[in-house]
Amino acid sequence: MLNISPFGMFHTAIALVAVFFGIRSLVRYGEIGTRTRSGALYVWLTAATAFTGLFIFRHGGFGAPHMLAIATLVVLAVAAMAERAGGSGLARYITVLGNSLTLFFHLIPGLTETGTRIPIGDPAFTGPEDPVLKAIVGVGFLVYLAGAAVQTMRIRRGLRTAAAT
C-alpha cells in the first residue's frame, strides 16, 4: 500500500508528534526552546526522529536523508549548548534560530516521503529530485527565513528592553 515498514511508521509517528509540538511552541511562545514543555518535547522527539532516520535506507545506502539527520542532530546539540550557556546575546539567537531551523528540516523528508507515496498509484512527486518538490521546499525555506527575521527582531526587542531596565 504505502510501502512503509513498521520501523518507518514508528519514525514517521515520532516526527509528526514532534512537528505538532514545534508548531504549538512557535504559536504559543514565538520560539522553540526546552524551557517550555512543548519546546522540550519538540527537541527530544526531533532528536529521536533524526536518530531513527539514520537506520532507514529506502533509497539505497547512506545518502542525503542521513546527512540531513546528522545535520539536525548537530543543530539541536549546538542550540542546546547555547541555551544552557545563557539566555541572552548570541546564545539566544543560536538557540531560537537553530531550533526553528530543525523545524524546516522536518519539512524536507516529510514532503519528499509523503509526496512520493501519495496519492497511491499516482504520487504527487516523481522522486526527491522532482522540480515541483524542490520549489515547494524552496518556498518552505523562504517561510523559515521570514520567521527567523521575525524571531530575530523579537529577540532584539527583548534584549533592548532588558538592557533598559
Tab-separated table of C-alpha atoms in Angstrom:
chain	number	residue	atom	x	y	z
A	1	MET	CA	0.000	0.000	0.000
A	2	LEU	CA	2.258	2.864	1.170
A	3	ASN	CA	5.386	0.696	1.066
A	4	ILE	CA	6.455	1.675	4.582
A	5	SER	CA	7.963	-0.645	7.177
A	6	PRO	CA	6.775	-0.793	10.790
A	7	PHE	CA	10.021	0.956	11.786
A	8	GLY	CA	9.307	3.614	9.146
A	9	MET	CA	5.804	4.065	10.603
A	10	PHE	CA	7.290	4.470	14.091
A	11	HIS	CA	9.800	7.018	12.771
A	12	THR	CA	7.019	8.914	10.969
A	13	ALA	CA	4.774	8.935	14.039
A	14	ILE	CA	7.569	10.414	16.176
A	15	ALA	CA	8.213	13.051	13.509
A	16	LEU	CA	4.545	14.045	13.268
A	17	VAL	CA	4.242	14.443	17.040
A	18	ALA	CA	7.487	16.458	17.081
A	19	VAL	CA	6.203	18.794	14.366
A	20	PHE	CA	2.927	19.243	16.264
A	21	PHE	CA	4.793	20.334	19.396
A	22	GLY	CA	7.183	22.527	17.401
A	23	ILE	CA	4.337	24.406	15.749
A	24	ARG	CA	2.485	24.612	19.050
A	25	SER	CA	5.562	26.084	20.718
A	26	LEU	CA	6.060	28.612	17.912
A	27	VAL	CA	2.428	29.715	18.014
A	28	ARG	CA	2.227	29.872	21.791
A	29	TYR	CA	5.672	31.267	22.678
A	30	GLY	CA	7.054	32.624	19.403
A	31	GLU	CA	10.007	30.243	19.636
A	32	ILE	CA	11.047	26.669	20.366
A	33	GLY	CA	13.106	26.086	23.483
A	34	THR	CA	13.469	23.474	26.166
A	35	ARG	CA	12.212	25.796	28.892
A	36	THR	CA	8.647	25.046	27.824
A	37	ARG	CA	7.022	21.620	27.850
A	38	SER	CA	6.046	21.773	24.160
A	39	GLY	CA	9.510	23.017	23.185
A	40	ALA	CA	11.271	20.309	25.177
A	41	LEU	CA	9.034	17.638	23.660
A	42	TYR	CA	9.772	19.029	20.214
A	43	VAL	CA	13.539	18.935	20.761
A	44	TRP	CA	13.596	15.407	22.194
A	45	LEU	CA	11.196	13.991	19.605
A	46	THR	CA	13.105	15.692	16.793
A	47	ALA	CA	16.328	14.146	18.081
A	48	ALA	CA	14.592	10.747	18.176
A	49	THR	CA	13.302	11.304	14.640
A	50	ALA	CA	16.763	12.180	13.350
A	51	PHE	CA	18.336	9.238	15.166
A	52	THR	CA	15.797	6.703	13.879
A	53	GLY	CA	16.150	8.206	10.403
A	54	LEU	CA	19.766	7.073	10.368
A	55	PHE	CA	18.533	3.461	10.193
A	56	ILE	CA	16.172	3.894	7.221
A	57	PHE	CA	17.577	3.023	3.813
A	58	ARG	CA	14.607	3.270	1.414
A	59	HIS	CA	16.701	4.901	-1.309
A	60	GLY	CA	19.761	2.640	-1.031
A	61	GLY	CA	22.734	3.263	1.247
A	62	PHE	CA	23.885	6.296	3.193
A	63	GLY	CA	22.721	9.444	1.422
A	64	ALA	CA	21.220	12.904	1.650
A	65	PRO	CA	18.478	11.919	4.149
A	66	HIS	CA	21.147	10.599	6.504
A	67	MET	CA	23.189	13.781	6.116
A	68	LEU	CA	20.063	15.787	6.984
A	69	ALA	CA	19.553	13.625	10.084
A	70	ILE	CA	23.148	14.264	11.171
A	71	ALA	CA	22.775	17.991	10.466
A	72	THR	CA	19.597	18.009	12.566
A	73	LEU	CA	21.365	16.337	15.481
A	74	VAL	CA	24.286	18.789	15.225
A	75	VAL	CA	21.981	21.838	15.096
A	76	LEU	CA	19.964	20.522	18.066
A	77	ALA	CA	23.185	19.963	20.052
A	78	VAL	CA	24.529	23.443	19.262
A	79	ALA	CA	21.169	25.034	20.124
A	80	ALA	CA	21.024	23.084	23.406
A	81	MET	CA	24.549	24.149	24.361
A	82	ALA	CA	23.693	27.757	23.550
A	83	GLU	CA	20.510	27.556	25.606
A	84	ARG	CA	22.455	26.216	28.580
A	85	ALA	CA	25.134	28.900	28.146
A	86	GLY	CA	22.669	31.675	28.831
A	87	GLY	CA	19.523	33.332	27.757
A	88	SER	CA	20.995	36.437	26.192
A	89	GLY	CA	23.222	37.693	23.437
A	90	LEU	CA	24.446	35.426	20.677
A	91	ALA	CA	23.436	32.294	22.609
A	92	ARG	CA	19.805	33.369	22.474
A	93	TYR	CA	19.899	33.815	18.699
A	94	ILE	CA	21.609	30.452	18.203
A	95	THR	CA	19.054	28.671	20.368
A	96	VAL	CA	15.955	30.184	18.820
A	97	LEU	CA	17.072	30.167	15.185
A	98	GLY	CA	18.678	26.721	15.447
A	99	ASN	CA	15.580	25.065	16.860
A	100	SER	CA	13.430	26.760	14.217
A	101	LEU	CA	15.811	25.566	11.509
A	102	THR	CA	15.233	21.976	12.582
A	103	LEU	CA	11.510	22.500	12.060
A	104	PHE	CA	12.315	23.446	8.466
A	105	PHE	CA	14.468	20.306	8.263
A	106	HIS	CA	11.366	18.225	9.110
A	107	LEU	CA	9.685	19.667	6.020
A	108	ILE	CA	12.187	18.182	3.564
A	109	PRO	CA	11.775	14.444	4.230
A	110	GLY	CA	8.146	14.957	5.197
A	111	LEU	CA	7.257	16.367	1.793
A	112	THR	CA	9.569	14.005	-0.059
A	113	GLU	CA	8.334	10.796	1.535
A	114	THR	CA	4.679	11.792	1.538
A	115	GLY	CA	4.723	13.225	-1.969
A	116	THR	CA	6.437	10.183	-3.477
A	117	ARG	CA	3.854	7.810	-1.930
A	118	ILE	CA	0.545	9.708	-2.075
A	119	PRO	CA	-1.824	9.548	-3.839
A	120	ILE	CA	-1.314	5.815	-4.107
A	121	GLY	CA	-0.698	4.799	-7.703
A	122	ASP	CA	-0.054	8.357	-8.898
A	123	PRO	CA	2.227	10.108	-6.397
A	124	ALA	CA	2.487	13.895	-6.399
A	125	PHE	CA	6.267	13.816	-6.988
A	126	THR	CA	8.387	11.542	-9.155
A	127	GLY	CA	11.191	11.454	-6.579
A	128	PRO	CA	13.489	13.583	-4.428
A	129	GLU	CA	14.727	15.496	-7.495
A	130	ASP	CA	11.257	16.470	-8.753
A	131	PRO	CA	11.327	20.201	-9.663
A	132	VAL	CA	7.933	20.855	-8.069
A	133	LEU	CA	9.108	19.307	-4.810
A	134	LYS	CA	12.285	21.391	-4.908
A	135	ALA	CA	10.208	24.536	-5.489
A	136	ILE	CA	7.939	23.743	-2.527
A	137	VAL	CA	10.955	23.114	-0.288
A	138	GLY	CA	12.370	26.432	-1.535
A	139	VAL	CA	9.168	28.209	-0.511
A	140	GLY	CA	9.404	26.459	2.867
A	141	PHE	CA	12.919	27.841	3.265
A	142	LEU	CA	11.652	31.341	2.478
A	143	VAL	CA	8.989	30.881	5.171
A	144	TYR	CA	11.749	29.832	7.589
A	145	LEU	CA	13.787	32.943	6.684
A	146	ALA	CA	10.760	35.182	7.237
A	147	GLY	CA	10.086	33.515	10.579
A	148	ALA	CA	13.754	33.819	11.516
A	149	ALA	CA	13.625	37.540	10.739
A	150	VAL	CA	10.571	37.945	12.990
A	151	GLN	CA	12.252	35.944	15.750
A	152	THR	CA	15.451	37.982	15.403
A	153	MET	CA	13.520	41.240	15.760
A	154	ARG	CA	11.649	39.815	18.748
A	155	ILE	CA	14.907	38.785	20.449
A	156	ARG	CA	16.497	42.160	19.701
A	157	ARG	CA	13.494	43.974	21.218
A	158	GLY	CA	13.666	41.726	24.281
A	159	LEU	CA	17.391	42.334	24.746
A	160	ARG	CA	16.912	46.114	24.408
A	161	THR	CA	14.075	46.063	26.931
A	162	ALA	CA	16.167	44.011	29.365
A	163	ALA	CA	19.142	46.348	28.961
A	164	ALA	CA	16.962	49.421	29.532
A	165	THR	CA	15.618	48.159	32.854
